Coordinates of C-alpha atoms in Angstrom, one line a residue:
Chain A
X1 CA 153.0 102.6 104.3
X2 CA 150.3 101.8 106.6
X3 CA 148.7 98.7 107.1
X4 CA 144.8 99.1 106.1
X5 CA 142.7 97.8 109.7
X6 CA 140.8 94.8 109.0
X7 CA 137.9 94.0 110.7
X8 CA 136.1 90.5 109.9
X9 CA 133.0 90.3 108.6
X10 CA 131.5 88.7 111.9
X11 CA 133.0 91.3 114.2
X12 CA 131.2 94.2 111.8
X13 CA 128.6 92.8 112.1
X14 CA 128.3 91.7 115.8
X15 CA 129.0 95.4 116.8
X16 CA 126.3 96.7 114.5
X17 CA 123.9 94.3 116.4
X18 CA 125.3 95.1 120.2
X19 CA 125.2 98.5 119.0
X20 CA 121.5 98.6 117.7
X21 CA 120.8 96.6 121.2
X22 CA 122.1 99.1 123.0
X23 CA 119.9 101.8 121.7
X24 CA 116.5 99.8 121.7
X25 CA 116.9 98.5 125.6
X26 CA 116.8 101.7 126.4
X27 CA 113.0 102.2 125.6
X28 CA 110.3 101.2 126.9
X29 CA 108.6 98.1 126.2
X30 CA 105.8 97.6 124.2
X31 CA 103.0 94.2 124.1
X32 CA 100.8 92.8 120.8
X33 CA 99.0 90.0 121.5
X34 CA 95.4 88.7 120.3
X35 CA 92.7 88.6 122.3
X36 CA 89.0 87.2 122.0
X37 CA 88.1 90.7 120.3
X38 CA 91.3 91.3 118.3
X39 CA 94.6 91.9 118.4
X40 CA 95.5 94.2 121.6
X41 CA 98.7 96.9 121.8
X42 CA 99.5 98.1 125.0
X43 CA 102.6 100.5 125.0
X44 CA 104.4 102.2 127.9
X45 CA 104.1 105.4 126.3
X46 CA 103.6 108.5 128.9
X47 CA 103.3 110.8 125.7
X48 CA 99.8 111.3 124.0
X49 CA 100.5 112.6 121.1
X50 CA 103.8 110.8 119.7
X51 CA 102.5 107.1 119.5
X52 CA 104.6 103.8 119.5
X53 CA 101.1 102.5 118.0
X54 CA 99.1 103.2 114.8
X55 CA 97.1 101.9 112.0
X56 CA 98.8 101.4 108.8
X57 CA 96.0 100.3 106.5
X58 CA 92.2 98.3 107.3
X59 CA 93.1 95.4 109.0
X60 CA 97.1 96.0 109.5
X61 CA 98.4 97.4 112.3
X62 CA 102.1 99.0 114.1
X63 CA 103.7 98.8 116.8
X64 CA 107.3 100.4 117.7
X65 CA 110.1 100.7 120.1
X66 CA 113.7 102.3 119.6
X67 CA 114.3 105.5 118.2
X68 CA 111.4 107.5 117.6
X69 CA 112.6 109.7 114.2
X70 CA 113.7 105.9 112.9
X71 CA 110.5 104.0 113.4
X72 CA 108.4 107.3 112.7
X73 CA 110.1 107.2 109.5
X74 CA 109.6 103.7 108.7
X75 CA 105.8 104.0 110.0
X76 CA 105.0 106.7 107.8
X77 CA 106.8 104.5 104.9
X78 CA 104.2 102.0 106.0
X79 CA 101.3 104.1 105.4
X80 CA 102.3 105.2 102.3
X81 CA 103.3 101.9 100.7
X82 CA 99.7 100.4 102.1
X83 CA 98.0 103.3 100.6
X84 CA 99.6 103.1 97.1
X85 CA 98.9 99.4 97.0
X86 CA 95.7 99.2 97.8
X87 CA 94.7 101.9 95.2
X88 CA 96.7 100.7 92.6
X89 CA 95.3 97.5 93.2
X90 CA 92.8 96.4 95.5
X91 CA 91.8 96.7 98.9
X92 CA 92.5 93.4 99.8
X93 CA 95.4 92.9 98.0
X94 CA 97.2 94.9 101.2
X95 CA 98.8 91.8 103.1
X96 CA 100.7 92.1 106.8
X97 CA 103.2 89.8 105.2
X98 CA 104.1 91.7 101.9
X99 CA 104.4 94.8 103.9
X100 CA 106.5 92.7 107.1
X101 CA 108.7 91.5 104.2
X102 CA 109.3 95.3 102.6
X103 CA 109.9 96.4 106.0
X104 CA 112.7 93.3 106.7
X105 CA 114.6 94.4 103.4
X106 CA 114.5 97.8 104.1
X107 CA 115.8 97.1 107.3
X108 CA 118.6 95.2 106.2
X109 CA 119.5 97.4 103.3
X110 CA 119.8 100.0 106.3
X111 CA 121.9 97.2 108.5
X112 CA 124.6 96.9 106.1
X113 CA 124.8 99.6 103.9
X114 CA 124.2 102.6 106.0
X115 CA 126.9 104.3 108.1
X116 CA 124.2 102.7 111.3
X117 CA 121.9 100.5 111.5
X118 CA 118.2 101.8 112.7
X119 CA 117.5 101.3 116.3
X120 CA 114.1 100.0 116.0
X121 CA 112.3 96.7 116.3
X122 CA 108.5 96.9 114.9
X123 CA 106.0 94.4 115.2
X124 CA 103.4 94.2 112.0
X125 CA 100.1 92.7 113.1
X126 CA 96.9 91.6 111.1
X127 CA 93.5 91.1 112.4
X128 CA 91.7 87.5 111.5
X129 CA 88.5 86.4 111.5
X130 CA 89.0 84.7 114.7
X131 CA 92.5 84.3 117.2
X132 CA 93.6 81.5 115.3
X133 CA 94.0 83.2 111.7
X134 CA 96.1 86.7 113.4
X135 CA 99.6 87.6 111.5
X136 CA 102.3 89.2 114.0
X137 CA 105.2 89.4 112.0
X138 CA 108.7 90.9 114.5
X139 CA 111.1 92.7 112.8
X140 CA 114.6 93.4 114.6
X141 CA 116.8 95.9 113.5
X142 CA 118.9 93.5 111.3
X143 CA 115.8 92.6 108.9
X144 CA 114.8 89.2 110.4
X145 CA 111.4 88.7 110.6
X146 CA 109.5 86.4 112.7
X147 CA 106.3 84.9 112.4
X148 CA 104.7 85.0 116.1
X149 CA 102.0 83.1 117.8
X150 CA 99.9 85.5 119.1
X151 CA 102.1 87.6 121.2
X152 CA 105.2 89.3 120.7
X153 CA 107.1 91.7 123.5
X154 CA 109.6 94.7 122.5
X155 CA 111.9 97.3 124.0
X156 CA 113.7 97.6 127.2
X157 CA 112.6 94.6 129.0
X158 CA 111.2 92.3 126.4
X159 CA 112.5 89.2 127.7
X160 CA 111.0 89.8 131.4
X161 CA 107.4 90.8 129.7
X162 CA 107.6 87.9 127.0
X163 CA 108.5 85.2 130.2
X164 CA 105.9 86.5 132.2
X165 CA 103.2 86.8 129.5
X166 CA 103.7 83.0 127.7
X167 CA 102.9 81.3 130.4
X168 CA 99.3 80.6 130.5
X169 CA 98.5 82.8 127.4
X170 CA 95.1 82.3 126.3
X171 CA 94.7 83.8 122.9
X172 CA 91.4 83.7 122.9
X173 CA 90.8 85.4 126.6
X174 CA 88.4 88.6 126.7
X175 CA 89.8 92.1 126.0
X176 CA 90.1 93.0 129.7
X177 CA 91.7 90.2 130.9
X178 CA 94.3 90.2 128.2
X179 CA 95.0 94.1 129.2
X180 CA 95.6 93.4 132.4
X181 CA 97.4 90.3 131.6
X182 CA 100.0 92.8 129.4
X183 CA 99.8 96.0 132.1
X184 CA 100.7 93.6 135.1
X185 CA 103.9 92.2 132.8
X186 CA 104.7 95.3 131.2
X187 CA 105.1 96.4 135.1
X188 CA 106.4 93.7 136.6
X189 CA 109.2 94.1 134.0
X190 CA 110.0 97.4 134.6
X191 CA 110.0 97.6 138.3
X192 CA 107.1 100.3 138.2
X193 CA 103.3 100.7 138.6
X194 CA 101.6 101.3 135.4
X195 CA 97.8 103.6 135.5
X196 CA 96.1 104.3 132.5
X197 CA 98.0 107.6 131.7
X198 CA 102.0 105.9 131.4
X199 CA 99.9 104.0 128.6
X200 CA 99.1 103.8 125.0
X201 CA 96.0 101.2 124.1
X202 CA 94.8 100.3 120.9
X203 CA 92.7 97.6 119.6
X204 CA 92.6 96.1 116.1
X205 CA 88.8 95.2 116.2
X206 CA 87.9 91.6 114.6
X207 CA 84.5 93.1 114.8
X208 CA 84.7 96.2 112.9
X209 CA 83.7 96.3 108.9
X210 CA 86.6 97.8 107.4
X211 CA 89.0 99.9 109.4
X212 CA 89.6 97.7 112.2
X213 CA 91.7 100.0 114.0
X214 CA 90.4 102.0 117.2
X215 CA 92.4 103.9 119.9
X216 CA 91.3 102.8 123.2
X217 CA 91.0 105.9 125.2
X218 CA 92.3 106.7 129.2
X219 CA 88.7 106.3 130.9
X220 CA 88.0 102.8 129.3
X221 CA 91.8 101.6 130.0
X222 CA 90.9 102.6 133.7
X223 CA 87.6 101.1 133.6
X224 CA 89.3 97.8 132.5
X225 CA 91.6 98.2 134.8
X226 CA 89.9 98.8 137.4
X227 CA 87.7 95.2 136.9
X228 CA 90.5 93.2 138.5
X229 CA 89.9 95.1 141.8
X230 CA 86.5 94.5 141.8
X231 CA 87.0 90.6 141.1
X232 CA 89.7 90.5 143.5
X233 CA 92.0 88.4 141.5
X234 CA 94.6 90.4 139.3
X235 CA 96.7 88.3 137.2
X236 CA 99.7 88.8 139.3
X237 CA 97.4 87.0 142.0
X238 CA 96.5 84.2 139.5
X239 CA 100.2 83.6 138.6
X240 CA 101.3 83.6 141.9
Chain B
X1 CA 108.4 98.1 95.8
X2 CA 110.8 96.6 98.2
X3 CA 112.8 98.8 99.5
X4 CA 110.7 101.4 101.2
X5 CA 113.4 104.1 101.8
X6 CA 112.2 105.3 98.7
X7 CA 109.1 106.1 100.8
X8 CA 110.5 107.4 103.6
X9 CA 111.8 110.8 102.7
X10 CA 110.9 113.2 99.7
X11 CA 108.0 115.6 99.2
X12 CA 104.5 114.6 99.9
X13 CA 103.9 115.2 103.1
X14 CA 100.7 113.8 104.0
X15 CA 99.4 114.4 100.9
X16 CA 98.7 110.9 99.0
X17 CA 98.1 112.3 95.7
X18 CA 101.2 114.5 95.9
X19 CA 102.6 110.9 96.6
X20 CA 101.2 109.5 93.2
X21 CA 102.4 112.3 91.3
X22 CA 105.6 111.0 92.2
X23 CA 105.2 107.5 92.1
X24 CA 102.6 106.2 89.8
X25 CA 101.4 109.5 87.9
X26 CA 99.7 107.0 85.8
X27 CA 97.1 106.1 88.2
X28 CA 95.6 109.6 88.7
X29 CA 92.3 109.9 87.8
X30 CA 91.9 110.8 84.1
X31 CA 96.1 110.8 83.3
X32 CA 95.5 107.7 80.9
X33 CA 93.9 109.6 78.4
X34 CA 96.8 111.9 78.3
X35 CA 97.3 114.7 75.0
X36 CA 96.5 112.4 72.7
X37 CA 92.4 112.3 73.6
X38 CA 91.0 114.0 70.5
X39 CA 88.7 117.0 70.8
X40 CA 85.1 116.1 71.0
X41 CA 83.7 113.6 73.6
X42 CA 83.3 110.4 72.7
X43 CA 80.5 108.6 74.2
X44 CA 80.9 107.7 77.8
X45 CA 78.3 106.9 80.4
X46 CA 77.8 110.2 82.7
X47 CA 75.9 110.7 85.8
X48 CA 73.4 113.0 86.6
X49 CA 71.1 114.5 89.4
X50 CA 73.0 115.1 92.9
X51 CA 71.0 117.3 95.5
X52 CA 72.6 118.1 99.0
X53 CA 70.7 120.2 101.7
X54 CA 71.5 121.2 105.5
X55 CA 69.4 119.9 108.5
X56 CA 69.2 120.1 112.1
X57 CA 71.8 118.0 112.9
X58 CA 74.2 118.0 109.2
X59 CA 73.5 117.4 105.9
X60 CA 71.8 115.4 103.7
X61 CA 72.9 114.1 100.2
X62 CA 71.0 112.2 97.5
X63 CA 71.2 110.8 94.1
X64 CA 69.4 109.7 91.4
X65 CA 70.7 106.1 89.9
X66 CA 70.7 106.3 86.6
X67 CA 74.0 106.7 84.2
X68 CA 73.1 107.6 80.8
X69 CA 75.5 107.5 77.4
X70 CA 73.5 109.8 75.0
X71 CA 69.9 108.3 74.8
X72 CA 70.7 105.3 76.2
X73 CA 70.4 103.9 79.9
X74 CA 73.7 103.0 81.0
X75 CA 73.4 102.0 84.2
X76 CA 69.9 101.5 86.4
X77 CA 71.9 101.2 89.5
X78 CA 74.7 103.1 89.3
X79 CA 76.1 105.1 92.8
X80 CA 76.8 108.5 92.8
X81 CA 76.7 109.4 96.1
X82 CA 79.9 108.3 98.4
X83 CA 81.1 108.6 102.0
X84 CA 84.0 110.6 101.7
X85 CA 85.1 109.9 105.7
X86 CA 83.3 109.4 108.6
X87 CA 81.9 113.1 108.7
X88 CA 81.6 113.5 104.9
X89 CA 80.0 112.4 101.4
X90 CA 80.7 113.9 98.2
X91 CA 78.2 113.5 95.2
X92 CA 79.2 113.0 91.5
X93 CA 78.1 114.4 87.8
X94 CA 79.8 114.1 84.7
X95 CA 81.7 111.5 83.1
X96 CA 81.6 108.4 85.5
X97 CA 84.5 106.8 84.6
X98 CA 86.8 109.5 85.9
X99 CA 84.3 110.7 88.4
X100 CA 84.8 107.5 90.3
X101 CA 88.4 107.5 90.2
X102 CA 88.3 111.1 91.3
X103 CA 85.8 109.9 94.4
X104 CA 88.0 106.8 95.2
X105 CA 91.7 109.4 95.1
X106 CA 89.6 111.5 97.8
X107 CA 88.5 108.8 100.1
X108 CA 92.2 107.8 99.8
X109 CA 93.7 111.3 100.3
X110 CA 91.4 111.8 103.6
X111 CA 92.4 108.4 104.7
X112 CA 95.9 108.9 104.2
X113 CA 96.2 112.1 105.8
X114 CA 94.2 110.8 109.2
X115 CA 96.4 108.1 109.4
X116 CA 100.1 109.7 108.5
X117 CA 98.9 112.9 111.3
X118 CA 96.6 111.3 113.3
X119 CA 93.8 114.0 113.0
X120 CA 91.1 114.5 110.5
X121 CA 91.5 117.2 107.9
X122 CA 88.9 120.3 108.9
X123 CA 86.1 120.1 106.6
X124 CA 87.7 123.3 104.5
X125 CA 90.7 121.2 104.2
X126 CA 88.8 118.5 102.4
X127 CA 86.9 120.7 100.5
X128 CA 90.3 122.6 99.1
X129 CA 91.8 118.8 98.5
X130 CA 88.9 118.1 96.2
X131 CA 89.1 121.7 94.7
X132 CA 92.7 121.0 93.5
X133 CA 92.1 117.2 92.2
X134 CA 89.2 119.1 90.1
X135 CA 91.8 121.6 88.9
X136 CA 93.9 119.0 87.4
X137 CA 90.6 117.1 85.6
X138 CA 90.7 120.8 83.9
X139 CA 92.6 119.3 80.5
X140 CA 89.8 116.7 80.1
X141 CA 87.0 119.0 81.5
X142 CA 87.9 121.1 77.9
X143 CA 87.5 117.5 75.6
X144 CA 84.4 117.1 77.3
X145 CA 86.0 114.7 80.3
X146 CA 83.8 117.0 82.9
X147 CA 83.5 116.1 86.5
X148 CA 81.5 118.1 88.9
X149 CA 81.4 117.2 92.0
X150 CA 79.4 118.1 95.7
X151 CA 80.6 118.0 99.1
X152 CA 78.7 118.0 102.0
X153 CA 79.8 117.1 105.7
X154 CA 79.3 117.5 109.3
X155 CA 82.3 120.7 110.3
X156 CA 83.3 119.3 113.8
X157 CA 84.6 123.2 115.1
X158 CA 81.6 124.8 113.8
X159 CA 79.0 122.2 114.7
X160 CA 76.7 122.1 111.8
X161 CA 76.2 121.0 108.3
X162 CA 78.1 122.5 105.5
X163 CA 78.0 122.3 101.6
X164 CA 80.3 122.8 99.1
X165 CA 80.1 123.5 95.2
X166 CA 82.9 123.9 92.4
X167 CA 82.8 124.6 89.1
X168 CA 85.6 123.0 86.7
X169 CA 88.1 125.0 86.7
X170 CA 88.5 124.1 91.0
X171 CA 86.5 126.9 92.2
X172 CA 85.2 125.9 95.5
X173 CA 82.2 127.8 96.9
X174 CA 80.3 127.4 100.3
X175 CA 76.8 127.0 99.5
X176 CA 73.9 128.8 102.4
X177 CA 71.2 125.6 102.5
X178 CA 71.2 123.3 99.8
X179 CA 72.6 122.8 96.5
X180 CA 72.0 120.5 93.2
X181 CA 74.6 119.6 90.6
X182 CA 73.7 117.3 87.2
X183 CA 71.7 117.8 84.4
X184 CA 68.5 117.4 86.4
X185 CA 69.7 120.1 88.9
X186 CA 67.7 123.1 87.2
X187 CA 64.5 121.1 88.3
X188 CA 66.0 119.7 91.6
X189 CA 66.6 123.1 92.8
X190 CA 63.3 124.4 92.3
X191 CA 61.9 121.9 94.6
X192 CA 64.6 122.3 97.1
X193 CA 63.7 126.0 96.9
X194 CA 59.9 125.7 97.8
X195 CA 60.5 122.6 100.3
X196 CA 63.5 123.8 102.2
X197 CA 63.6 125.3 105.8
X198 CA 66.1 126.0 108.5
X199 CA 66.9 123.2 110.6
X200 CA 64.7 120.4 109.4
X201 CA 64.9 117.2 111.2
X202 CA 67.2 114.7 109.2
X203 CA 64.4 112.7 108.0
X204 CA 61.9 115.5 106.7
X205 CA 65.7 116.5 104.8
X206 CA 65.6 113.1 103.6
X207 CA 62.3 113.5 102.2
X208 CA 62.5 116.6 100.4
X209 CA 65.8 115.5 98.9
X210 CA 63.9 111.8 97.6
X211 CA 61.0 114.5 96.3
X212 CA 63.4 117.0 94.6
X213 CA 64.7 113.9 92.6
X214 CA 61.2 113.2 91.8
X215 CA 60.7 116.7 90.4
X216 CA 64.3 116.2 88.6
X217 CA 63.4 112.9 87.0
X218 CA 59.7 114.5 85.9
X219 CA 61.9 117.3 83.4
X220 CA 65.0 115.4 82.7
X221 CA 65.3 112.3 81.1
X222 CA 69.0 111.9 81.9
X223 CA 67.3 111.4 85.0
X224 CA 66.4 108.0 87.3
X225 CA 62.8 108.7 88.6
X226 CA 61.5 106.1 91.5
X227 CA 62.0 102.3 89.8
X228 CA 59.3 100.7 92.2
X229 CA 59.7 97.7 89.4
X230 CA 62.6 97.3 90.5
X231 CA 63.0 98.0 93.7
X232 CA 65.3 100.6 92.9
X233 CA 65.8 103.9 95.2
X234 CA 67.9 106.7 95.1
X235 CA 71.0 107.0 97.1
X236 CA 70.9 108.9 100.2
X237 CA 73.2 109.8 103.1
X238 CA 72.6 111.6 106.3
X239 CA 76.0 113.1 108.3
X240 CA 75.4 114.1 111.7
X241 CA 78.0 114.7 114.8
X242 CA 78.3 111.0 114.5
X243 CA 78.6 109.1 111.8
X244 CA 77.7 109.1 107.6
X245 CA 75.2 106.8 107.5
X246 CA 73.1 105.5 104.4
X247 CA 69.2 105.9 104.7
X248 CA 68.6 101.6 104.3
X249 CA 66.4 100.7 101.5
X250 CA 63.3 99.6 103.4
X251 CA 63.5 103.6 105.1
X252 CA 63.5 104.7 101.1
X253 CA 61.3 102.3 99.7
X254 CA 58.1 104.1 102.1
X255 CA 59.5 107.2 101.2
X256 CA 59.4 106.9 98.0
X257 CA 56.1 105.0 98.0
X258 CA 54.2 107.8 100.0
X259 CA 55.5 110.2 97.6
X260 CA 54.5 108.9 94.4
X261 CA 51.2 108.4 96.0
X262 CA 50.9 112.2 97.4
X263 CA 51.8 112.9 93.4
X264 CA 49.3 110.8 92.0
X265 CA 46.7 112.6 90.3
X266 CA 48.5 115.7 92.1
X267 CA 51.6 116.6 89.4
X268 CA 52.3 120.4 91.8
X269 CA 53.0 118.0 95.1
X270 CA 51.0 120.3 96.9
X271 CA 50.6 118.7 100.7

């Protein structure tokens, strides 16, 4: 008779997680954070039509990294379970915490349960009146969820962009200078020079009625870019 | 609701009412009243005059306020005219109740579908989306439940102004220049007829739309006429290249004030 193989608990587990790891550091990194005129997503993304960003419902956006079919998947979900709320209900009855808590059980039903876990790690995001009242809510691929101040960093080199973004993060600085803030980390990070086509901007507008989400197209990514030059001082100068 | 793997896979598509269907079938638009609604209407308030007409740079789309439940004034205020999406409005008639249901499932659907593919629908596509919610009002269209509804929006590929009819049983029928639904409509469409012309500018489009309302209101009494008492004017959009905008109430408040002056003593309107 053979002897079943045991594996603990904590070593299933742990090689689920290193596992899941594996597959998100592969990506490319991806930057929410509020700014003065909302909350700002700037995504290494070099394709224009599959997005790592998108609206899910008025105020409420995503943000993505990992495996595109996965978080696709779960976006869509998103969308759909914002939709049916908010008609079944009310409009404002869609929250960026109900839906960042759906999302964390879904992702650890997935975690345990399936034969693998999802290699994602999404970041929810809610527009306030003013810097101080934004929701980011992280979710890794395990189903934890984190309430974040302001700023959150995914993918490949999230730790590098996080470091380099904390320190001295103004939430309340002006769109530009919180774009080029997030470019100059995301390409510090990476070891490569970002322009306004490797990107993917979008801009959860505090000032906009109802849908509050806007693409921010190539020309006006360039155009802000492009400011720093002028001024002389790019952030990498101001941080030395 | 918590899991959302139940969302994730399945039929739908980008479809949100395919998505009710499946989820909360209750929640479609008229489904409460289910087999058991008894032949014969009952009394419910219903909407009435809805004119639409093409202009230079779209369409134009206006409505009468009033909501009427057999001889009695249901509603002074009521809104009958809605932006669909950015680049549409669709106008009601019929039974309000489900009519607004109906309008708020469509503003939903196009939603939905820009957000889930990131592109709009074409304008055909919207217009067939309403055609087929229309389709499935048919079973309370025959107990009197009737909703007809007009859409009108900007077509992005073609660059003009387009407008869209139905009748109940989803027919969906592109209309040349202008078009009035309602029980007002026979009177509406008279005036359109006589004050229409190719490309007029969107404000002359707005004015003949207030004044084939007018004209609507004089024959029908299901009809709102001007309320300068209260300060109440119909409901009128304008979709250009742009945006759907509302004409603001000060804008309709001299239109409507010149107009009933031009009528005074002067029932034919002539100018």
């Amino acid at each position: 008779m053979t002897i079943p193989m045991y594996v603990s608990p904590e070593q299933f587990m742990k090689d689920r997680a290193d596992y899941a790891r594996k597959g998100i550091a592969r990506g490319r990194s991806v930057v929410v954070l509020s700014c003065r005129e909302g909350i700002l997503f700037v995504a290494e993304n070099p394709s224009s039509s599959l997005h790592k960003v998108s609206e899910i419902y008025d105020r409420i956006g995503f943000a993505a990294v990992g495996k595109y079919t996965e978080f696709e998947h779960l976006r869509v979900a998103g969308i759909r379970y914002a939709d049916l709320r908010g008609y079944s209900y009310d409009r404002s009855d869609v929250t960026a915490r109900a839906l960042a808590n759906a999302y964390a059980q879904t992702l650890g039903q997935v975690f345990t349960t399936e034969s693998k876990p999802y290699e994602v790690e999404i970041t929810v995001a809610q527009v306030g009146p003013d810097p101080a009242a934004d929701q980011l809510y992280r979710l890794t691929y395990d189903g934890s969820v984190s309430d974040e101040p302001g700023l959150v960093a995914m993918g490949g080199a999230a730790e590098g962009v996080a470091a380099a973004l904390a320190d001295g993060f103004d939430p309340t600085a002006p769109l530009d200078v919180a774009l080029r803030r997030a470019v100059a980390g995301l390409a510090r990070a990476g070891g490569r020079e970002l322009g306004a086509a490797d990107l993917e901007v979008a801009l959860l507008d505090r000032a906009r009625p109802r849908r509050a989400f806007r693409r921010i197209p190539g020309p006006e990514v360039e155009t802000h870019l492009a400011a720093a030059d002028g001024s002389g001082t790019t952030p990498t100068d101001q941080e030395g | 609701m918590g899991d959302l793997r139940s969302l994730t896979h399945g039929a739908g598509g980008s479809s949100f009412t395919e998505l009710l269907r499946q989820q909360a079938p209750h929640l479609l638009p008229g489904a409460a009243l289910g087999e058991s609604a008894v032949a014969g209407a009952p009394e419910l308030p219903h909407g009435t005059t809805i004119v639409a007409l093409t202009c230079a740079d779209g369409v134009v789309m206006a409505g009468d306020r009033r909501a009427t439940m057999g001889n009695v004034i249901a509603s002074r205020d009521m809104e009958k005219v809605y932006a669909a999406d950015d680049y549409s409005v669709v106008g009601i008639a019929g039974t309000a109740g489900i009519a607004v249901e109906l309008v708020r499932l469509l503003q939903v659907e196009l939603e939905h579908y820009e957000k889930i593919e990131g592109t709009l629908l074409s304008l055909e596509g919207k217009a067939n989306r309403l055609s087929a919610m229309i389709r499935g009002n048919l079973g309370n269209a025959f107990r009197g439940l009737s909703v007809l509804p007009v859409l009108a929006g900007y077509d992005l590929t073609a660059r003009q102004g387009r407008v869209f009819s139905y009748d109940l049983a989803g027919g969906c029928y592109e209309e040349a220049a202008h078009h009035s639904i309602g029980s007002g409509a026979f009177f509406a469409r008279g005036a359109l007829k006589k004050l229409w012309r190719p490309a007029l500018a969107p404000e002359d489009a707005v004015r003949v739309a207030v004044e084939a309302l007018y004209d609507a209101a004089d024959d029908d009494s299901a009809t709102g006429g001007p309320d300068l008492g209260r300060q109440i004017w119909p409901t009128c959009a304008v979709v250009t290249a742009d945006c759907t905008r509302f004409v603001p109430a000060p804008d309709l408040e001299r239109i409507v004030t010149d107009l009933v002056a031009a009528r005074r003593d002067n029932p034919g309107g002539a100018r």
